[in-house]
Coordinates of C-alpha atoms and ligand atoms in Angstrom, one line a residue:
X1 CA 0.0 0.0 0.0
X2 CA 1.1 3.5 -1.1
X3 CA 0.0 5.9 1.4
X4 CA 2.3 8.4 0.7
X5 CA 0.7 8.6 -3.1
X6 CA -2.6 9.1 -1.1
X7 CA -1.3 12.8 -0.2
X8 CA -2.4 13.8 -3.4
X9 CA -6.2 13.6 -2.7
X10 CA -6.1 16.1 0.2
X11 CA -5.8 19.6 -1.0
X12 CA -4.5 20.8 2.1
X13 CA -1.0 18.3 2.0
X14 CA -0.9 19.1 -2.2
X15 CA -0.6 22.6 -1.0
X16 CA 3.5 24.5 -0.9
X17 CA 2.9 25.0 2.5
X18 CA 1.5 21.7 3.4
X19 CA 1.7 20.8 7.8
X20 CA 2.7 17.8 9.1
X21 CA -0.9 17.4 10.4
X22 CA -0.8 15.2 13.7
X23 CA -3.8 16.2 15.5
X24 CA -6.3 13.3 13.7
X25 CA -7.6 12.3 16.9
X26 CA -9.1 15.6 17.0
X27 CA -10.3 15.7 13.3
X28 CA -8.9 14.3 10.1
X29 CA -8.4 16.0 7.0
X30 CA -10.5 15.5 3.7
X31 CA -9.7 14.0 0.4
X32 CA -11.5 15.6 -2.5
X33 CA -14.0 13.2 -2.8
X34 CA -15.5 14.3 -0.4
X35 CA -15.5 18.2 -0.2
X36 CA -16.6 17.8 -4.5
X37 CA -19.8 15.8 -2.5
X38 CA -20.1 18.8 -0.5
X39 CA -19.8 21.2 -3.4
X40 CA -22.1 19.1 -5.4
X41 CA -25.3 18.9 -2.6
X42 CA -25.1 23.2 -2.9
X43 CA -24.4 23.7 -6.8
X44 CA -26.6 20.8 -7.7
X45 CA -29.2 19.4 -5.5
X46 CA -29.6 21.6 -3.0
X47 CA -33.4 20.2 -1.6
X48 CA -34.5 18.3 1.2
X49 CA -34.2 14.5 1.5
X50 CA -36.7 12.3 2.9
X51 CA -39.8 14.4 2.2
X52 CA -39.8 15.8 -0.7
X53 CA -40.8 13.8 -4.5
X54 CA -39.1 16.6 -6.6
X55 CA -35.9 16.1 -8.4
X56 CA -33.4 17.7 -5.9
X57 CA -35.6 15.6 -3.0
X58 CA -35.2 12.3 -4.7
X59 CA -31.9 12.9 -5.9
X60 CA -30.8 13.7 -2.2
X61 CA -32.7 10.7 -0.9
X62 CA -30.9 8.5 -3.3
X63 CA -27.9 9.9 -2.4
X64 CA -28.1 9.6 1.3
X65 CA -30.0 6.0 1.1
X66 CA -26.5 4.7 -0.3
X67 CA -24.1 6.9 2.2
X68 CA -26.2 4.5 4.9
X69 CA -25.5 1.5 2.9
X70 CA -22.1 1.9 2.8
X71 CA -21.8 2.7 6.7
X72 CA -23.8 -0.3 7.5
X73 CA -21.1 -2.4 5.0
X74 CA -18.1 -0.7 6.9
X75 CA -19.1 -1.7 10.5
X76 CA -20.5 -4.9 8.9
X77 CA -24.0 -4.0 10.5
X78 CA -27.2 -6.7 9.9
X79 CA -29.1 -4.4 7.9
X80 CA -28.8 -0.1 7.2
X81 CA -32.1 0.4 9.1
X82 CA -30.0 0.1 12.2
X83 CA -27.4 2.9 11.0
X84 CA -28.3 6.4 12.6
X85 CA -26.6 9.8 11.5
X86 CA -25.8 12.1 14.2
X87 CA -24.1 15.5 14.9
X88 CA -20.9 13.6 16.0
X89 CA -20.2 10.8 18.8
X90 CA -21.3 12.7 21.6
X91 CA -25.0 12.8 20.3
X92 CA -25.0 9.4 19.4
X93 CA -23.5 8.9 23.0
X94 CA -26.4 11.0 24.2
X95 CA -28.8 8.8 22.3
X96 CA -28.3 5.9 23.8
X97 CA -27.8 7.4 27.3
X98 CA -30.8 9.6 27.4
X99 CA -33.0 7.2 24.8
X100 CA -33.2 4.2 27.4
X101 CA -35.8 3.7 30.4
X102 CA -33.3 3.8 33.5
X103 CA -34.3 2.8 37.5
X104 CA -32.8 3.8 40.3
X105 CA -29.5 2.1 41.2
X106 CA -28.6 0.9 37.8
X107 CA -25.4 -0.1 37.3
X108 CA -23.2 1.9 34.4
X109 CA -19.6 0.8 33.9
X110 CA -17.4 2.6 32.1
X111 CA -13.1 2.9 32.5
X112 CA -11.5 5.4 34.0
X113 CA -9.9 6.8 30.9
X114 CA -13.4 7.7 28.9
X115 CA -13.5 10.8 26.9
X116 CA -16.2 13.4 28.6
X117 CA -19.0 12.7 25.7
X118 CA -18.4 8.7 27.6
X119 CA -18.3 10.3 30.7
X120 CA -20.6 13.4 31.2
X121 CA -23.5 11.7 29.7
X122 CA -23.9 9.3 32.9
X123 CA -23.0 11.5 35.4
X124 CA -25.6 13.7 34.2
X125 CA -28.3 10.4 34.7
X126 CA -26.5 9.7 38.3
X127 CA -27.3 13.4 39.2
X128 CA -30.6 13.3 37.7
X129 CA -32.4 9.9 37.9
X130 CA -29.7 8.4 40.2
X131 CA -28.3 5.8 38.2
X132 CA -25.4 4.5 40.1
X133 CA -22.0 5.3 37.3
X134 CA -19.0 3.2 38.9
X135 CA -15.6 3.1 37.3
X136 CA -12.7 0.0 35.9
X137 CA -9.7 1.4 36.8
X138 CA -7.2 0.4 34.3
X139 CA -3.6 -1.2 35.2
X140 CA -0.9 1.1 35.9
X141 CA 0.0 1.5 32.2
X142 CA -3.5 2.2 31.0
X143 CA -4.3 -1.1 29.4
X144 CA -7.5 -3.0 30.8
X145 CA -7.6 -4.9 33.8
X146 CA -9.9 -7.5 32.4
X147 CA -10.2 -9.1 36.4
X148 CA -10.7 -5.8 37.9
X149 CA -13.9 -5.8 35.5
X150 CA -15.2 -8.9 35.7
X151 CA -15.0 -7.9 39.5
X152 CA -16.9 -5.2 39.1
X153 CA -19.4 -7.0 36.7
X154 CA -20.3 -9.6 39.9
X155 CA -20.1 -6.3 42.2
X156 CA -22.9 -4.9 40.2
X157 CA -25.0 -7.9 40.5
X158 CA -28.0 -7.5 38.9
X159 CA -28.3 -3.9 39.1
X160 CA -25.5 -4.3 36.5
X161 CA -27.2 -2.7 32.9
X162 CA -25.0 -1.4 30.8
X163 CA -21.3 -1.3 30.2
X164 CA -19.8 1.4 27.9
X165 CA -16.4 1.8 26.9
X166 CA -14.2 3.4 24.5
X167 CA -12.8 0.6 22.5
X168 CA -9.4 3.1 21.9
X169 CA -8.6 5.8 24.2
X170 CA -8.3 9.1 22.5
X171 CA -5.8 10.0 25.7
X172 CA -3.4 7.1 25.0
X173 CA -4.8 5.2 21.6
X174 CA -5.1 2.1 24.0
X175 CA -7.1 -0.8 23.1
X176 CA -9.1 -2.7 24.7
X177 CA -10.4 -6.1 24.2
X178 CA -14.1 -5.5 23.4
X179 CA -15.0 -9.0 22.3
X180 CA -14.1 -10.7 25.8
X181 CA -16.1 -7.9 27.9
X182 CA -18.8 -8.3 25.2
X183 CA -19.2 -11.4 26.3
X184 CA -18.5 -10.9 30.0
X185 CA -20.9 -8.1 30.1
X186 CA -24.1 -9.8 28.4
X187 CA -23.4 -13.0 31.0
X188 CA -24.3 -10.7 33.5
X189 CA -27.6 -9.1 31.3
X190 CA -26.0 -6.1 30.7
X191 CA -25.8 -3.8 27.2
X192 CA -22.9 -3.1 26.0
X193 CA -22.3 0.0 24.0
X194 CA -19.2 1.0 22.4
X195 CA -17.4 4.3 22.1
X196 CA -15.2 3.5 18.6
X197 CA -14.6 7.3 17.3
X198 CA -10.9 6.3 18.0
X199 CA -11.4 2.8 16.7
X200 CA -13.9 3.2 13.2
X201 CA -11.2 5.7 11.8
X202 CA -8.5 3.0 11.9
X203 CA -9.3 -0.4 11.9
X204 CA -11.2 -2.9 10.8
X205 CA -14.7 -2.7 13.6
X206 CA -17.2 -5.8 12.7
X207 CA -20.3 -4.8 15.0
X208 CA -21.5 -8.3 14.4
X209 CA -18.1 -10.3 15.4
X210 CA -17.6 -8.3 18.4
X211 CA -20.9 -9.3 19.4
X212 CA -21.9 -5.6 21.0
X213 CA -25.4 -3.3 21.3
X214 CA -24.6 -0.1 20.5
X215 CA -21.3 1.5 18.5
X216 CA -21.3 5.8 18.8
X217 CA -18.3 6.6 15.9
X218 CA -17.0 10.4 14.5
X219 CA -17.4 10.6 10.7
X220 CA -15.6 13.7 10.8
X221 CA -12.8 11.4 12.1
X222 CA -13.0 9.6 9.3
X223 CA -11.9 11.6 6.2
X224 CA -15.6 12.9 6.5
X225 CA -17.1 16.5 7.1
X226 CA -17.4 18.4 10.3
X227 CA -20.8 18.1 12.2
X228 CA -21.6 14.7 11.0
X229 CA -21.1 11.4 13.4
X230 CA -22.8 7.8 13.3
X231 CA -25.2 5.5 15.8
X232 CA -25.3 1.9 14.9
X233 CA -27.9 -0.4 17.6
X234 CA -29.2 -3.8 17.3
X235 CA -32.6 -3.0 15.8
X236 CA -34.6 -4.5 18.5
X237 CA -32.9 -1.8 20.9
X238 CA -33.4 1.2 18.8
X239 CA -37.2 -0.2 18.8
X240 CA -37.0 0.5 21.9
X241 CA -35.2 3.5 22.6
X242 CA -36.7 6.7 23.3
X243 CA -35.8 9.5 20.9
X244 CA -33.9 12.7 22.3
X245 CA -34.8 15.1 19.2
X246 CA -38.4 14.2 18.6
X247 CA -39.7 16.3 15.7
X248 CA -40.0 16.4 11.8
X249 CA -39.5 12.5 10.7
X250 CA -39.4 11.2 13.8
X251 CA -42.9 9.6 13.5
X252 CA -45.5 8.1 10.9
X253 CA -48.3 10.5 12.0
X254 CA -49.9 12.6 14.4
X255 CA -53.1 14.1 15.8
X256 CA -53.6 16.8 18.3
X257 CA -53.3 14.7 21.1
X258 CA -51.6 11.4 19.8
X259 CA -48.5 10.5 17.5
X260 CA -47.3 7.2 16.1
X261 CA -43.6 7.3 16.1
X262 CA -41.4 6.8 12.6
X263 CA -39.1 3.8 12.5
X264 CA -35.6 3.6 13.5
X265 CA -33.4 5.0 12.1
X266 CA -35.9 7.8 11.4
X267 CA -36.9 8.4 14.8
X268 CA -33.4 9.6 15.7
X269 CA -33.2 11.8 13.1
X270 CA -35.7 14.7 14.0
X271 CA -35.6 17.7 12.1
X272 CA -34.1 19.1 8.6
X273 CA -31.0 16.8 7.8
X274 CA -27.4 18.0 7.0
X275 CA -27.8 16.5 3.7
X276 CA -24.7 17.9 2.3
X277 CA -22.8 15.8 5.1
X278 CA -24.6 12.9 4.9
X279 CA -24.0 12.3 0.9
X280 CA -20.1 13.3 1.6
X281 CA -20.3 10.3 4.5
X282 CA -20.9 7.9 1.5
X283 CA -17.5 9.9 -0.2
X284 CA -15.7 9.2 2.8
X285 CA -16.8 5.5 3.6
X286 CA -15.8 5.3 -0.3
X287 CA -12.8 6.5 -0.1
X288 CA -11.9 4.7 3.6
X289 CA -13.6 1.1 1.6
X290 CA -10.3 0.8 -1.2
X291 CA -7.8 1.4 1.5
X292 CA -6.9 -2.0 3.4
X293 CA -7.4 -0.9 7.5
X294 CA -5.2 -3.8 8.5
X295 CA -2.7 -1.8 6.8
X296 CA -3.5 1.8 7.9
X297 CA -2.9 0.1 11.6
X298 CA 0.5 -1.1 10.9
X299 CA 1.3 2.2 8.8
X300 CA 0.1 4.4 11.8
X301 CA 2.2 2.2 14.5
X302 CA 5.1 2.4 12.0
X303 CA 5.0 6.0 12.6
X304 CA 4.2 6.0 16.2
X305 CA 7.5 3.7 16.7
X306 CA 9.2 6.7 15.2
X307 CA 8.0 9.4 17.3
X308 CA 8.1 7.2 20.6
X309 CA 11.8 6.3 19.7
X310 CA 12.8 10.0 18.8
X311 CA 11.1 11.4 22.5
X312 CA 10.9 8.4 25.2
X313 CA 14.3 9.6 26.7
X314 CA 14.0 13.0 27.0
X315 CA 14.1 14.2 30.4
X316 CA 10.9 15.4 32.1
X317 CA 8.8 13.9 29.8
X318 CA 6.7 10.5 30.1
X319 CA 4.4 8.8 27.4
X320 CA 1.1 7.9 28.5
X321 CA 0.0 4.2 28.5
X322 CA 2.5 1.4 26.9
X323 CA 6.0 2.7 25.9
X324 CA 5.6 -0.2 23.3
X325 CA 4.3 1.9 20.3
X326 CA 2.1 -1.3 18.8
X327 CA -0.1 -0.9 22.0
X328 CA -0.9 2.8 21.3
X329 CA -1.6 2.3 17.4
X330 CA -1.3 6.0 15.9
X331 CA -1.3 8.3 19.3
X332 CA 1.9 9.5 21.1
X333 CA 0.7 11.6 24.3
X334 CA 3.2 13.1 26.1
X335 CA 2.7 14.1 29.7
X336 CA 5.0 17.6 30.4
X337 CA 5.0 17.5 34.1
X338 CA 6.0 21.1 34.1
X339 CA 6.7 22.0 31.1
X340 CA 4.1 24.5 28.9
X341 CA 2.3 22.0 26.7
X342 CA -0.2 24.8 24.7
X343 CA 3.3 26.4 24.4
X344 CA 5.5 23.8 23.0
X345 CA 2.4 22.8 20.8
X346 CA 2.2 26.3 19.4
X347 CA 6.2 26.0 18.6
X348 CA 5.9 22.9 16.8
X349 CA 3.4 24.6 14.4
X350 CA 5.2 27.9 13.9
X351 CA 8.4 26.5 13.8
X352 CA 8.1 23.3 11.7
X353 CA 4.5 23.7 10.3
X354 CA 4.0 21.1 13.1
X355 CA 0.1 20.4 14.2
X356 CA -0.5 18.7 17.6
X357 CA -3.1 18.7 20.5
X358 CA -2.2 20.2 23.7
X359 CA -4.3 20.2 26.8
X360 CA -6.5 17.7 28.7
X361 CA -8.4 16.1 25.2
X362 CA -11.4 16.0 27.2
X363 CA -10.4 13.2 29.4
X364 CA -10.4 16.1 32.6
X365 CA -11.0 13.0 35.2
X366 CA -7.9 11.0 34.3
X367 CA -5.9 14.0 34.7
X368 CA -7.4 15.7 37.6
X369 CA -7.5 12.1 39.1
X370 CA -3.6 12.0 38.8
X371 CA -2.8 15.9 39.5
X372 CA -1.2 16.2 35.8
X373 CA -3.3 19.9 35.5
X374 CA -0.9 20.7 32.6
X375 CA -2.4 17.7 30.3
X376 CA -0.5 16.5 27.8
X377 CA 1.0 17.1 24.1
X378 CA -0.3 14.4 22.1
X379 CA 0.5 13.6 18.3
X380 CA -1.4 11.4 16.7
X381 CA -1.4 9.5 12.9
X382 CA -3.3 8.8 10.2
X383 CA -3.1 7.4 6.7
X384 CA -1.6 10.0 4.5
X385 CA 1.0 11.1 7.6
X386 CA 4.5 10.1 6.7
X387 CA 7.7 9.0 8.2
X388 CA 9.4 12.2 7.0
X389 CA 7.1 13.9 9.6
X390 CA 7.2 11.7 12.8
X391 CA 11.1 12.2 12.4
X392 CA 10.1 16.4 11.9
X393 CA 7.9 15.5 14.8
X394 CA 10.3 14.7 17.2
X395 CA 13.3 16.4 16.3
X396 CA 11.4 19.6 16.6
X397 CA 9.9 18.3 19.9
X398 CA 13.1 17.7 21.1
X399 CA 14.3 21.0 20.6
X400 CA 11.7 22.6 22.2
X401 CA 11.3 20.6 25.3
X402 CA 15.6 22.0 25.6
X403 CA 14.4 25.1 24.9
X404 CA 12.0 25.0 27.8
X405 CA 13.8 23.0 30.1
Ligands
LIG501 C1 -12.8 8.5 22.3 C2 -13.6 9.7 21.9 N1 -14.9 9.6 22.2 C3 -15.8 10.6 21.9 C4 -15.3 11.7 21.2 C5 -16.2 12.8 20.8 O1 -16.4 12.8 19.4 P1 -17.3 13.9 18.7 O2 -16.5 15.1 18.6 O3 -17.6 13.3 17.4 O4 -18.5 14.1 19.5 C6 -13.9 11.8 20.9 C7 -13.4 13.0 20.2 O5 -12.2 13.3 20.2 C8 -13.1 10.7 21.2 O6 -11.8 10.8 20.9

């Protein structure tokens, strides 16, 4: 696989002045593909989906009919009624947190390394309808203490309802082993829903082998536009779940008094859509579809291996999680201890052309938990980044983290 030919579809590494862009945790950039999509819903078809029979309508149904096709055919889903567009993960997150009936005392699990839209979501529910949200903590070097869970999976008993995990942590790009606390989790009756926006982007994620409920992903994270995400559910749940944006489409018909709620995935999507995002979803899942995902993995940890080489002796520095680079697939997060991190990150960019993450990525527990208030500097990889630039990367670190020493 050639991913350095793949440079040429993204207008912004074509251009003279082209970054070594390592902040894909955060967002990934887009191939043409799917910008021309974006281009095309405005110049061309610019009606609503869904609703209306004329020629931009039908043309935009068609269009966004096949973008849920193909996202049902990436995450190997049963059938595309069960694939929901959403804003981003955090609404699908929200979906399934606020969309199901919850008693007193229930049981959440998550680990203690969730990203707020995994975290905030339940704690909300524990303040509000007093679910009871209890925390995995992870082994020393962030990977998951499978005993520790299973522990607190007999804890729970039969309060025990869901379990909801981020199958890669955007703080460390750990893994953890979904399948096994799939299976653990539904011996004890519980749901288990998966946060995968660090996961869909980069790997191979078969809903159906890894035998979960629920799967919240970041489109935008995957070569597609901004304000678009995904919710995949078993049908049967979404059936069942209560809708958090009821509205336009989100049922069959209703009186003054009475309403017969729409289907899934309809009933999640209340309101005018963001047509031009869903038809460049099918560009993305496209262009994402030709490209082998084993292979973006081992490219990605090929690049991390250089950046964690290059940085893991400076002094005052640490790497969070694994220092073995195949265990944090694409991210390198660097805790600074005292060192400026939003300073250093702002160097690498102005010096170099550089683009990192600096800060607390939204994982504020983990870090308050430990006293690290500075966060940490995190660079993380994707497809078209090269090993030209984790080299760049960490020279340029290097310097900096002298400079500031
Ligand atoms: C693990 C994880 N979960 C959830 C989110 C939130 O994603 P979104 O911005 O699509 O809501 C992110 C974003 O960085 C993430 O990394």
């Amino acid at each position: 696989m050639d991913f350095k030919k793949l440079r040429q579809d993204f207008p912004t590494l074509r251009a003279d002045d082209a970054p070594a862009y390592l902040d894909n945790a955060c967002v990934t950039l887009k191939p043409d593909s799917v910008i021309d999509m974006i281009h095309e819903y405005y110049t061309k078809t610019p009606g609503c989906g869904g609703r209306s029979v004329h020629r931009y309508g039908t043309k935009v149904s068609q269009s966004t009919t096949h973008a849920r096709s193909k996202l049902q055919k990436y995450i190997n889903a049963e059938t595309a009624k069960e694939m929901v567009f959403t804003r981003n993960a955090t609404h699908s997150l929200n979906q399934v947190a606020h969309g199901i009936s919850w008693s007193k005392g229930d049981v959440v699990l998550t680990t203690d390394r969730e990203h707020n839209s995994n975290l905030v979501p339940w704690l909300q529910l524990e303040q509000e309808q007093g679910i009871d949200h209890r925390v995995v903590t992870s082994n020393d070097d962030n990977t998951f203490d499978i005993e520790a869970f299973e522990e607190a999976c007999g804890n729970a008993g039969s309060k025990l309802k869901m379990v909801s995990m981020s199958h890669v942590g955007n703080l460390d790009g750990v893994k953890i082993p979904i399948k096994e606390i799939s299976k653990i989790a539904h011996d004890h009756g519980a749901l288990v829903c998966v946060d995968g926006a660090q996961s869909t982007p980069h790997m191979k994620v078969d809903v159906q082998e890894l035998d979960i409920d629920f799967l919240a992903f970041s489109i935008h994270k995957m070569c597609g536009p901004s304000g678009m995400g995904g919710l995949w559910g078993r049908y049967e749940l979404l059936e069942g779940l209560r809708t958090i944006q009821p509205g336009g489409q989100t049922v069959k018909t209703s009186t003054y008094d009475s309403l017969e709620w729409a289907n899934p995935p309809a009933r999640f999507e209340g309101g005018l859509g963001n047509f031009s995002g869903m038809m460049a979803t099918g560009a993305a899942i496209d262009y994402l579809s030709r490209i082998d995902m084993d292979a973006v993995n081992q490219h990605e940890i090929r690049i991390n291996s250089i950046m964690t080489d290059g940085i893991k002796d400076l002094p005052g520095i640490e790497i969070i999680g694994p220092l073995d680079a195949k265990q944090r697939g694409g991210i390198c997060s660097i805790l600074m201890n005292d060192l400026p991190s939003h300073d250093i990150a702002l160097l690498l960019d102005e010096a170099e052309g550089v683009m990192v993450r600096s800060g607390q990525h939204c994982v504020h527990s983990w870090f308050n938990d430990r006293g690290h208030q500075n966060g940490s500097l995190r660079a993380s990889a994707y497809l078209y980044n090269t090993e030209e630039e984790a080299k760049l990367f960490a020279e340029t670190f290097s310097e900096a983290v002298q400079a500031f020493s």
